[in-house]
mmCIF file of N, CA and C in Angstrom:
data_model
loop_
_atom_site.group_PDB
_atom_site.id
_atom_site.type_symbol
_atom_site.label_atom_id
_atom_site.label_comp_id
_atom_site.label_asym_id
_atom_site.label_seq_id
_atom_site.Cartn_x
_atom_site.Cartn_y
_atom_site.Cartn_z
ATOM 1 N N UNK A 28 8.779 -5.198 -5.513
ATOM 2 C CA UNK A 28 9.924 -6.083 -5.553
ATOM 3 C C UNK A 28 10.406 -6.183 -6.987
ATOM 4 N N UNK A 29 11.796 -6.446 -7.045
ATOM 5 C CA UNK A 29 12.114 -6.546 -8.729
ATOM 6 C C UNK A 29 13.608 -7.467 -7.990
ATOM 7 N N UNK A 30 14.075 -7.846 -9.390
ATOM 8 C CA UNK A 30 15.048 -8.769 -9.668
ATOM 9 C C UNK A 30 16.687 -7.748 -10.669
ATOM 10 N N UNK A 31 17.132 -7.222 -10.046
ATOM 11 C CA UNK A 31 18.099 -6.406 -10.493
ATOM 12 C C UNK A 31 18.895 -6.906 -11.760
ATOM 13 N N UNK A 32 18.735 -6.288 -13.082
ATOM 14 C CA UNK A 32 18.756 -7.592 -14.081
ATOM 15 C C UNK A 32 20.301 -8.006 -14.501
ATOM 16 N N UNK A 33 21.653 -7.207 -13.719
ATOM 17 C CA UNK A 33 22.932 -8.155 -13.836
ATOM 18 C C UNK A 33 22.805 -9.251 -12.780
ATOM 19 N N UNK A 34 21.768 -9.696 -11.891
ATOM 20 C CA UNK A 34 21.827 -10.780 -11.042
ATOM 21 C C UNK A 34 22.507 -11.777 -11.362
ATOM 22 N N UNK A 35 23.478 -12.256 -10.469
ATOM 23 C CA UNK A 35 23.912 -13.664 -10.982
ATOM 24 C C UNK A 35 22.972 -14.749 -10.784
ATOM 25 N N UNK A 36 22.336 -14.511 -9.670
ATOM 26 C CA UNK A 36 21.262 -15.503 -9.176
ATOM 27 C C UNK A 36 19.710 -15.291 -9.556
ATOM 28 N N UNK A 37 19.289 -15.256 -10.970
ATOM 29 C CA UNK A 37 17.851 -15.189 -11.256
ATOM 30 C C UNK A 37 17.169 -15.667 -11.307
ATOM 31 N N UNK A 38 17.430 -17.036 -11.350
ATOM 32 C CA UNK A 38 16.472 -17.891 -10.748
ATOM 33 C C UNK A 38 15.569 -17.963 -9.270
ATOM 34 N N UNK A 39 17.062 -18.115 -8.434
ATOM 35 C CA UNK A 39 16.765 -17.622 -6.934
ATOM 36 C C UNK A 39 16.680 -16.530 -6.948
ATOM 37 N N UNK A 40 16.604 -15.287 -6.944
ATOM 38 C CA UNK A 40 15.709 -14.132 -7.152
ATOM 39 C C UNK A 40 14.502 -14.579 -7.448
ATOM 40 N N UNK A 41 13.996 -14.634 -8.273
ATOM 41 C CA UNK A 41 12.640 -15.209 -9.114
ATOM 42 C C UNK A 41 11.593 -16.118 -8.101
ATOM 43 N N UNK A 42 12.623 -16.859 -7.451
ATOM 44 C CA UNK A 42 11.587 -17.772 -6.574
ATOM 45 C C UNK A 42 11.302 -16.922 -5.040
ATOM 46 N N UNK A 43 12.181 -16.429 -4.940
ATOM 47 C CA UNK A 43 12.219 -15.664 -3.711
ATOM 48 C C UNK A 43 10.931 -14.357 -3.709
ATOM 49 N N UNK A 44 11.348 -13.689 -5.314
ATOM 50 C CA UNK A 44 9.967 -12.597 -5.336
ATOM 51 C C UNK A 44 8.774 -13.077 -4.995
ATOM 52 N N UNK A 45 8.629 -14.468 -5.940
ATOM 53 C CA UNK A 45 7.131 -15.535 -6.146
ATOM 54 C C UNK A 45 6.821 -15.545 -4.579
ATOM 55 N N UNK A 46 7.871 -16.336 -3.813
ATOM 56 C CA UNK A 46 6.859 -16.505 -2.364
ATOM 57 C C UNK A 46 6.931 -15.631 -1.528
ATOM 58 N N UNK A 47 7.692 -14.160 -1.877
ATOM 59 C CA UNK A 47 7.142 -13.110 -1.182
ATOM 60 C C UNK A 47 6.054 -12.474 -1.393
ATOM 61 N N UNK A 48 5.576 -12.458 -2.683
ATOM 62 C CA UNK A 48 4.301 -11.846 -3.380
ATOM 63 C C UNK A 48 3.043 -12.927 -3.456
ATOM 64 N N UNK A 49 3.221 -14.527 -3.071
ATOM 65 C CA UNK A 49 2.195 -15.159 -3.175
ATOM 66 C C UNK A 49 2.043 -16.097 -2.186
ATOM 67 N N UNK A 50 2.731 -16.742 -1.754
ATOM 68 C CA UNK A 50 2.383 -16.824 -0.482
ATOM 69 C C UNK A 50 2.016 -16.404 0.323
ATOM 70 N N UNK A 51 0.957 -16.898 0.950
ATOM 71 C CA UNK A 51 -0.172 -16.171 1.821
ATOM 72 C C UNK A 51 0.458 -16.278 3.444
ATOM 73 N N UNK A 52 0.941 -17.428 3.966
ATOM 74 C CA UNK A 52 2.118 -17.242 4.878
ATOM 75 C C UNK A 52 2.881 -16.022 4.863
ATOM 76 N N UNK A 53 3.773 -16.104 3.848
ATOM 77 C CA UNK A 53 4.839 -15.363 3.887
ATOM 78 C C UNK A 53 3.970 -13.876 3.465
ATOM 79 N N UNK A 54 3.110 -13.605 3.093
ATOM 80 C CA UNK A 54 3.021 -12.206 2.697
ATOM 81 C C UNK A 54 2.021 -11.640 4.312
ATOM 82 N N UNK A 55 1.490 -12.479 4.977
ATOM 83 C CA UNK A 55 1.298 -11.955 6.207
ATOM 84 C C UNK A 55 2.287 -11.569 6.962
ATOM 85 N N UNK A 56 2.993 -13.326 6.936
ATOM 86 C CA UNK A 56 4.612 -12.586 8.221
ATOM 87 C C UNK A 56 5.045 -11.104 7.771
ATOM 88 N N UNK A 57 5.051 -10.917 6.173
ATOM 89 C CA UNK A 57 5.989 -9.552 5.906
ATOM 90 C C UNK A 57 5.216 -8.473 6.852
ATOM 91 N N UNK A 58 3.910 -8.722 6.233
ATOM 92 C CA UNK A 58 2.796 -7.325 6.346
ATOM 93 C C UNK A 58 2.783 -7.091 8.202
ATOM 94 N N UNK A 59 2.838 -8.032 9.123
ATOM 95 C CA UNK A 59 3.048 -7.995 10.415
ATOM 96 C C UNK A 59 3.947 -7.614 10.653
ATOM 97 N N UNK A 60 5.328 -7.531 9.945
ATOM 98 C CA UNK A 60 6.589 -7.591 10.415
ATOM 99 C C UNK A 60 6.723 -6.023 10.444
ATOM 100 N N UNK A 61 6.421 -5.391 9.207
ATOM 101 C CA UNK A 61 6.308 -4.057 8.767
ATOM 102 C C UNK A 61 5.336 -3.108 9.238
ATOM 103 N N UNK A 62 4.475 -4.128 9.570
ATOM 104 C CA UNK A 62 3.085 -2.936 9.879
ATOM 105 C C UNK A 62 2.544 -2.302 8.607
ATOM 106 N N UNK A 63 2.164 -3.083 7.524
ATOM 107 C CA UNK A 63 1.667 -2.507 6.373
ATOM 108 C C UNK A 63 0.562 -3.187 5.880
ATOM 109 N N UNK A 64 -0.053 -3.102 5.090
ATOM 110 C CA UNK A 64 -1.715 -3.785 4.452
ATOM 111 C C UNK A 64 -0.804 -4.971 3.006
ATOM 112 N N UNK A 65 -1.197 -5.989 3.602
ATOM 113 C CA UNK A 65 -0.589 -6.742 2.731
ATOM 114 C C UNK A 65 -0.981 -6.769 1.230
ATOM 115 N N UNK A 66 -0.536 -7.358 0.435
ATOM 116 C CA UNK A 66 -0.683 -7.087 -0.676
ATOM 117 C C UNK A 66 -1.323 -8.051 -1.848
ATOM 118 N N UNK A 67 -2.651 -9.070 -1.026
ATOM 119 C CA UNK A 67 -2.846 -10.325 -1.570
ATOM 120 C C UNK A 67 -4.449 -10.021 -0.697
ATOM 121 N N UNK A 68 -5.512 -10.503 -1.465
ATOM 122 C CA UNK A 68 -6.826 -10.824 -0.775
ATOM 123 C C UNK A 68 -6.726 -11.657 -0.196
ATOM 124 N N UNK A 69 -6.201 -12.717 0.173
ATOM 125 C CA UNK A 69 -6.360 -13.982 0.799
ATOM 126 C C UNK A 69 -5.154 -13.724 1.879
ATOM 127 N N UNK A 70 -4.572 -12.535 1.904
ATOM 128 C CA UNK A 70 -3.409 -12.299 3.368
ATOM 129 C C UNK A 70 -4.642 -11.124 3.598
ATOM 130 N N UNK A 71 -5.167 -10.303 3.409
ATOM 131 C CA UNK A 71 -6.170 -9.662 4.054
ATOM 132 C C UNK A 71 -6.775 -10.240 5.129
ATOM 133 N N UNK A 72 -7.595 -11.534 4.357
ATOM 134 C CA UNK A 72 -8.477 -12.167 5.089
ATOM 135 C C UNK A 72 -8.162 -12.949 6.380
ATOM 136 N N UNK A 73 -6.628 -13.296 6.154
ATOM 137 C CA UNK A 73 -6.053 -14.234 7.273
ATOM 138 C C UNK A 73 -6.578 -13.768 8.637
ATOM 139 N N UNK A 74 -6.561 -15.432 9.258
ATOM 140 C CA UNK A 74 -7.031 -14.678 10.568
ATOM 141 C C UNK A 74 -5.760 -14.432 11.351
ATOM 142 N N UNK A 75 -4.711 -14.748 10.640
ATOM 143 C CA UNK A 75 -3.014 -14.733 11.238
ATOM 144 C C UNK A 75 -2.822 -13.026 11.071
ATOM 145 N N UNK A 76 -3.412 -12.106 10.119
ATOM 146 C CA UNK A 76 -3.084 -10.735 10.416
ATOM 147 C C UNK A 76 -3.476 -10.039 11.259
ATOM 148 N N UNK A 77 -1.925 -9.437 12.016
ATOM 149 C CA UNK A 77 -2.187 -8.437 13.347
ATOM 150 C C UNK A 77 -2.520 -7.179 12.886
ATOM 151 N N UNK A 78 -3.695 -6.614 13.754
ATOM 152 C CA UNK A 78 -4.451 -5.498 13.202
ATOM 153 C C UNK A 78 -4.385 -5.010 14.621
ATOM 154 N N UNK A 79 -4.665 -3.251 14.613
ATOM 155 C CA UNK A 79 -5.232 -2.589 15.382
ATOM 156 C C UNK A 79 -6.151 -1.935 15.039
ATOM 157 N N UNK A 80 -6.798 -0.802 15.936
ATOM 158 C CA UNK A 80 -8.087 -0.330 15.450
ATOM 159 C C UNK A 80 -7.788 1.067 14.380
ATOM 160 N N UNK A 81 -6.334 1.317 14.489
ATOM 161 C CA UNK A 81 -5.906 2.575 13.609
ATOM 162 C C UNK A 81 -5.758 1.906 12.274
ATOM 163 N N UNK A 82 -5.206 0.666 11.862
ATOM 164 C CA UNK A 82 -4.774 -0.001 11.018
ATOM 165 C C UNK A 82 -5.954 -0.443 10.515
ATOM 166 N N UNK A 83 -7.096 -0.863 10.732
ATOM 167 C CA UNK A 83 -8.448 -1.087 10.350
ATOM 168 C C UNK A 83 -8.941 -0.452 9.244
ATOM 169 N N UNK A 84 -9.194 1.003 8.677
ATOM 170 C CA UNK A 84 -9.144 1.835 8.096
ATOM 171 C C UNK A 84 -8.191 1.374 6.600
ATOM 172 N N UNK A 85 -7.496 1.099 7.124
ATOM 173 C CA UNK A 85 -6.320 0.798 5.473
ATOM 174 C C UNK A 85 -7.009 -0.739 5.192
ATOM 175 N N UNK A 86 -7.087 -1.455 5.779
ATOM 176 C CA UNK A 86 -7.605 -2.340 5.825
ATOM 177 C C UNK A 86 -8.901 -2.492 4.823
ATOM 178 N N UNK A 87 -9.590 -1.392 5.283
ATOM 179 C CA UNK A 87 -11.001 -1.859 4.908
ATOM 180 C C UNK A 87 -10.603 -1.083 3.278
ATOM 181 N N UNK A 88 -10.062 -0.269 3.309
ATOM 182 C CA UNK A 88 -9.858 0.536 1.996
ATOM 183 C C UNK A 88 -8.854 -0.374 0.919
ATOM 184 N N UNK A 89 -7.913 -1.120 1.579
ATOM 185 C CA UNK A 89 -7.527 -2.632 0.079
ATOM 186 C C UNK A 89 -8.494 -3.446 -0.001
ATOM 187 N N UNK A 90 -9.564 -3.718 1.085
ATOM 188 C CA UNK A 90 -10.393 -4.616 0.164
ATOM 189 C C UNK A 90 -11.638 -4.661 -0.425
ATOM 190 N N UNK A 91 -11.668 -2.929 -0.239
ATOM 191 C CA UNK A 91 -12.972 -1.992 -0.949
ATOM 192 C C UNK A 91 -13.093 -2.448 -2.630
ATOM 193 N N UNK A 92 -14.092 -2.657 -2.798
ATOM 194 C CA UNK A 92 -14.214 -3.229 -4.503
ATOM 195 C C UNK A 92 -13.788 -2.081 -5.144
ATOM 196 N N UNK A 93 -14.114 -1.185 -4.876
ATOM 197 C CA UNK A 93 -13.460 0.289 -5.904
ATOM 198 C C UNK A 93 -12.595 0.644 -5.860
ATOM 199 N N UNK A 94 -11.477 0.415 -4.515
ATOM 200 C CA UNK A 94 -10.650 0.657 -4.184
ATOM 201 C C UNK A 94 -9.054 0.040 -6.183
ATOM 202 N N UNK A 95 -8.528 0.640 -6.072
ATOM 203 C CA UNK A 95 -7.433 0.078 -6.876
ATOM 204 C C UNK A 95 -6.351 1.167 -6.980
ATOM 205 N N UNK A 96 -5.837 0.624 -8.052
ATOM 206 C CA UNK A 96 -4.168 1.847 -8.668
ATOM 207 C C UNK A 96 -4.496 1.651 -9.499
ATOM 208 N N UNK A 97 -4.726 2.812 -10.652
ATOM 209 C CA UNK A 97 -4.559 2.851 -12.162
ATOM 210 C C UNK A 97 -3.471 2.850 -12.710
ATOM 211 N N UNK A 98 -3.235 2.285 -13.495
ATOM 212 C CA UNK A 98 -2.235 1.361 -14.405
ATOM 213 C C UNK A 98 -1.536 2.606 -15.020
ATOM 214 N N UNK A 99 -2.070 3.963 -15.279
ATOM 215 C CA UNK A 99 -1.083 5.392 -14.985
ATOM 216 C C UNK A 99 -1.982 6.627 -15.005
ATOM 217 N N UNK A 100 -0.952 7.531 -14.413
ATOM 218 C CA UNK A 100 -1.537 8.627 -14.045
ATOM 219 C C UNK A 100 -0.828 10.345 -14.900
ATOM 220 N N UNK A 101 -1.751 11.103 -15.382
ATOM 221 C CA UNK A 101 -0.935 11.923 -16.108
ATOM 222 C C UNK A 101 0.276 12.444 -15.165
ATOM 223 N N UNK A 102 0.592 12.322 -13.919
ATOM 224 C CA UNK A 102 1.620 13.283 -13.498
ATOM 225 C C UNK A 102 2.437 11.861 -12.718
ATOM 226 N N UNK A 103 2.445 10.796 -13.287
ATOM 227 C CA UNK A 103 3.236 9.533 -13.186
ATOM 228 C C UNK A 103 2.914 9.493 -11.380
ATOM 229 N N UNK A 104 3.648 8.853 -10.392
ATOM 230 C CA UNK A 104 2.908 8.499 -9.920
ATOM 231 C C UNK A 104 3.295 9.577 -8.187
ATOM 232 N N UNK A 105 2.943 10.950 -8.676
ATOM 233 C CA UNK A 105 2.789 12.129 -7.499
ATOM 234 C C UNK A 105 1.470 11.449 -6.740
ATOM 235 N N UNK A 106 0.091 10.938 -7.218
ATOM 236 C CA UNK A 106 -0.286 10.968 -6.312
ATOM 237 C C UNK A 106 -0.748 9.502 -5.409
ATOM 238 N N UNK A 107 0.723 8.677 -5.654
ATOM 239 C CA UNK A 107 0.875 7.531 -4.618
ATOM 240 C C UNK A 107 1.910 8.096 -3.825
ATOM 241 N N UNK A 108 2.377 9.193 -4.031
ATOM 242 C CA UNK A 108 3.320 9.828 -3.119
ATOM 243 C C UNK A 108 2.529 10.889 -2.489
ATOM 244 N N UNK A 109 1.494 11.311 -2.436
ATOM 245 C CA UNK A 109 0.895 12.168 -1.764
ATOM 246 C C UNK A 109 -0.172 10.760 -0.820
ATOM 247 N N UNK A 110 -0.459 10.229 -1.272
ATOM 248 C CA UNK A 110 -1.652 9.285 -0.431
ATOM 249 C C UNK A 110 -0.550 8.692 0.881
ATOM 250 N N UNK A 111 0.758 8.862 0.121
ATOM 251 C CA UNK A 111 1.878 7.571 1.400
ATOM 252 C C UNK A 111 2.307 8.717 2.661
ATOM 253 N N UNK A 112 2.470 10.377 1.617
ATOM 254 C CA UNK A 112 2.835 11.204 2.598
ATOM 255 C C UNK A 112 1.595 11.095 3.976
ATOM 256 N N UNK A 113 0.734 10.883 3.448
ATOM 257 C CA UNK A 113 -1.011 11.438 4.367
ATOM 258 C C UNK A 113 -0.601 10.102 5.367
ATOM 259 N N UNK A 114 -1.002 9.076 4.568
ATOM 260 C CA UNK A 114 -0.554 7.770 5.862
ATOM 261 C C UNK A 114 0.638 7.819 6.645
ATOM 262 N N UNK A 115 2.187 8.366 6.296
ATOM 263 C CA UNK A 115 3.397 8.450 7.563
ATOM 264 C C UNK A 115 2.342 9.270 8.501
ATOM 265 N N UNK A 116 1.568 10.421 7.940
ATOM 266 C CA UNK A 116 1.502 11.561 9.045
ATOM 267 C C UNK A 116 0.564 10.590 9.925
ATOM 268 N N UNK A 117 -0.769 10.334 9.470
ATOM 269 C CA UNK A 117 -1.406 10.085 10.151
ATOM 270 C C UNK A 117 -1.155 8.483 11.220
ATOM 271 N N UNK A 118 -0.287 7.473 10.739
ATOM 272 C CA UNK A 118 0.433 6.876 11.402
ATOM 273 C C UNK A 118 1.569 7.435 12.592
ATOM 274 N N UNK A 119 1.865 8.311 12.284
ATOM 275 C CA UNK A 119 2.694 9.019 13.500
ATOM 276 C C UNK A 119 2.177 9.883 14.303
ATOM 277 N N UNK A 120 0.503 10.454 14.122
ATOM 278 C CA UNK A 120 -0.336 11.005 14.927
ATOM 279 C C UNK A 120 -0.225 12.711 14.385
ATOM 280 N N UNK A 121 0.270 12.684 13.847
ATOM 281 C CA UNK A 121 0.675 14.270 13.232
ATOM 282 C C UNK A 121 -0.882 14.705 12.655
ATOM 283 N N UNK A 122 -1.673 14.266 11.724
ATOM 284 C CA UNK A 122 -2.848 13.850 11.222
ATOM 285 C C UNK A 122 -3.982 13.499 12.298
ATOM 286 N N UNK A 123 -4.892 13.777 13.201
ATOM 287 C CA UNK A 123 -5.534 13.637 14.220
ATOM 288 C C UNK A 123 -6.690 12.652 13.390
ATOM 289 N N UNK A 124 -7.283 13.698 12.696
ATOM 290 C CA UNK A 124 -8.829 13.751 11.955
ATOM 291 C C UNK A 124 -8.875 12.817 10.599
ATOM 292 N N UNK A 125 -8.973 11.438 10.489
ATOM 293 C CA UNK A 125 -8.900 10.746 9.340
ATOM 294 C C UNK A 125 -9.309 11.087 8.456
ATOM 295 N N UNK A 126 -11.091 11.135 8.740
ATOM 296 C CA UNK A 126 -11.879 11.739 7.336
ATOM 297 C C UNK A 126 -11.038 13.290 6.807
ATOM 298 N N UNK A 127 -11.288 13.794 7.594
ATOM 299 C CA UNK A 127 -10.834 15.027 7.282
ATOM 300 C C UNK A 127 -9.480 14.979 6.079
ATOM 301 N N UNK A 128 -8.070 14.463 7.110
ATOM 302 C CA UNK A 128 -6.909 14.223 6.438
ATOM 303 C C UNK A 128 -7.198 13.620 5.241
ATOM 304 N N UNK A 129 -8.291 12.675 5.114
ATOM 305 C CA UNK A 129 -8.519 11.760 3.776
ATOM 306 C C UNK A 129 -8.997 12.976 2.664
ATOM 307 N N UNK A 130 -10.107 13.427 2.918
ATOM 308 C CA UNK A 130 -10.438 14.727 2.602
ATOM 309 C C UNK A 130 -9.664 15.482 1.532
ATOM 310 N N UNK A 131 -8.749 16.313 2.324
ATOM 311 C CA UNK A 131 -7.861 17.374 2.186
ATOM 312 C C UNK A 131 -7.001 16.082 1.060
ATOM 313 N N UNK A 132 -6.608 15.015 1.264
ATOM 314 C CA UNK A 132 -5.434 14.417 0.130
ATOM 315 C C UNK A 132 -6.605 14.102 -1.021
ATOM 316 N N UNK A 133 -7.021 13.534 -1.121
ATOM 317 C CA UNK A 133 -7.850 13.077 -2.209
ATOM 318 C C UNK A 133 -7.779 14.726 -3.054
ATOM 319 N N UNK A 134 -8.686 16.166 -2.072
ATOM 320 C CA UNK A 134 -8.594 17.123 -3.042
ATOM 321 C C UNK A 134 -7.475 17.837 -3.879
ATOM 322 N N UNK A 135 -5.824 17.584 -3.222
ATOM 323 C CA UNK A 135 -4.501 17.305 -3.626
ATOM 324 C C UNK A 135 -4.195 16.864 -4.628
ATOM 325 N N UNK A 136 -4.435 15.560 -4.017
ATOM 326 C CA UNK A 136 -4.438 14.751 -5.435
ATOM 327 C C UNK A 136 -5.460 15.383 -7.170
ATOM 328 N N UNK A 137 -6.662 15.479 -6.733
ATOM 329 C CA UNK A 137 -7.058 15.917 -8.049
ATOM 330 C C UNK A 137 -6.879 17.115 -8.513
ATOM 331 N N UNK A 138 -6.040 18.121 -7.685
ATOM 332 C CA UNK A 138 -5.448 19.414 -7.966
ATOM 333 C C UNK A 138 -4.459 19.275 -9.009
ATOM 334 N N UNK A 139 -3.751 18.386 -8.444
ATOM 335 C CA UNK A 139 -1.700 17.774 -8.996
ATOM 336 C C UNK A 139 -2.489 17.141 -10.436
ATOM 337 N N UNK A 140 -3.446 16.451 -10.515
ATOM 338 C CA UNK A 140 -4.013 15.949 -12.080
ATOM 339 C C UNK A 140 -4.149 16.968 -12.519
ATOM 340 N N UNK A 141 -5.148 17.259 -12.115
ATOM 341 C CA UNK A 141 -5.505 19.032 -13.164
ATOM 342 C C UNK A 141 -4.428 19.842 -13.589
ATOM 343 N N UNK A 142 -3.284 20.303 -12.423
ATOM 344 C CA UNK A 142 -2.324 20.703 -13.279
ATOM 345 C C UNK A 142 -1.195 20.294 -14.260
ATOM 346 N N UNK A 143 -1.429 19.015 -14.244
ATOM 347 C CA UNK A 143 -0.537 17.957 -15.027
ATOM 348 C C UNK A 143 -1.114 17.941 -16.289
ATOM 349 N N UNK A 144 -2.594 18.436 -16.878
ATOM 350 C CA UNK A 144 -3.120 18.039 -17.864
ATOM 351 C C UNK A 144 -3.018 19.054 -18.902
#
């Protein structure tokens, strides 16, 4: 989320980002609304988030202690665009084999570093 900076309204922008990003209400309704892994430990935990057993998996991987995003990557950020490509597929069933698909991106990913370096 960002605040487009000729806004006339930055204030209201500003408050609007805040209780989309911290509110634990509101960042479930989003994450239900969308079908996505919310973006707060305490909307993880809700017992208000709708889960299935495919969605479980992302789940358990935001609130993996090792789990994170590094703050940057030598080839900027190709491989949050390779991890999002792997999830459309495997969300649309294209992707059968999780481990596997997980597999094959992770080794992608440290390919696209290596040649970036």
């Amino acid at each position: 989320m960002g605040i487009a900076p000729r806004s006339e309204k930055q204030n209201a922008a500003w408050e609007l980002v805040k209780y989309m990003t911290t509110d634990t209400e509101a960042v479930v309704s989003f994450a239900n609304a969308i079908r996505n892994v919310p973006s707060t430990f305490a909307a993880l935990k809700s017992p208000d988030l709708k889960t299935d057993p495919a969605f479980e998996t992302f789940l358990d991987i935001a609130q993996h202690p090792e789990s994170n995003t590094p703050p940057a990557s030598v080839n900027g950020s190709t491989y949050q665009t390779t991890l999002q490509d792997f999830g459309f597929q495997y969300e649309s069933g294209k992707v059968k084999d999780l481990e596997a698909g997980l597999a094959r991106t992770a080794r992608q990913i440290d390919t696209d570093i290596e040649q970036a370096k």
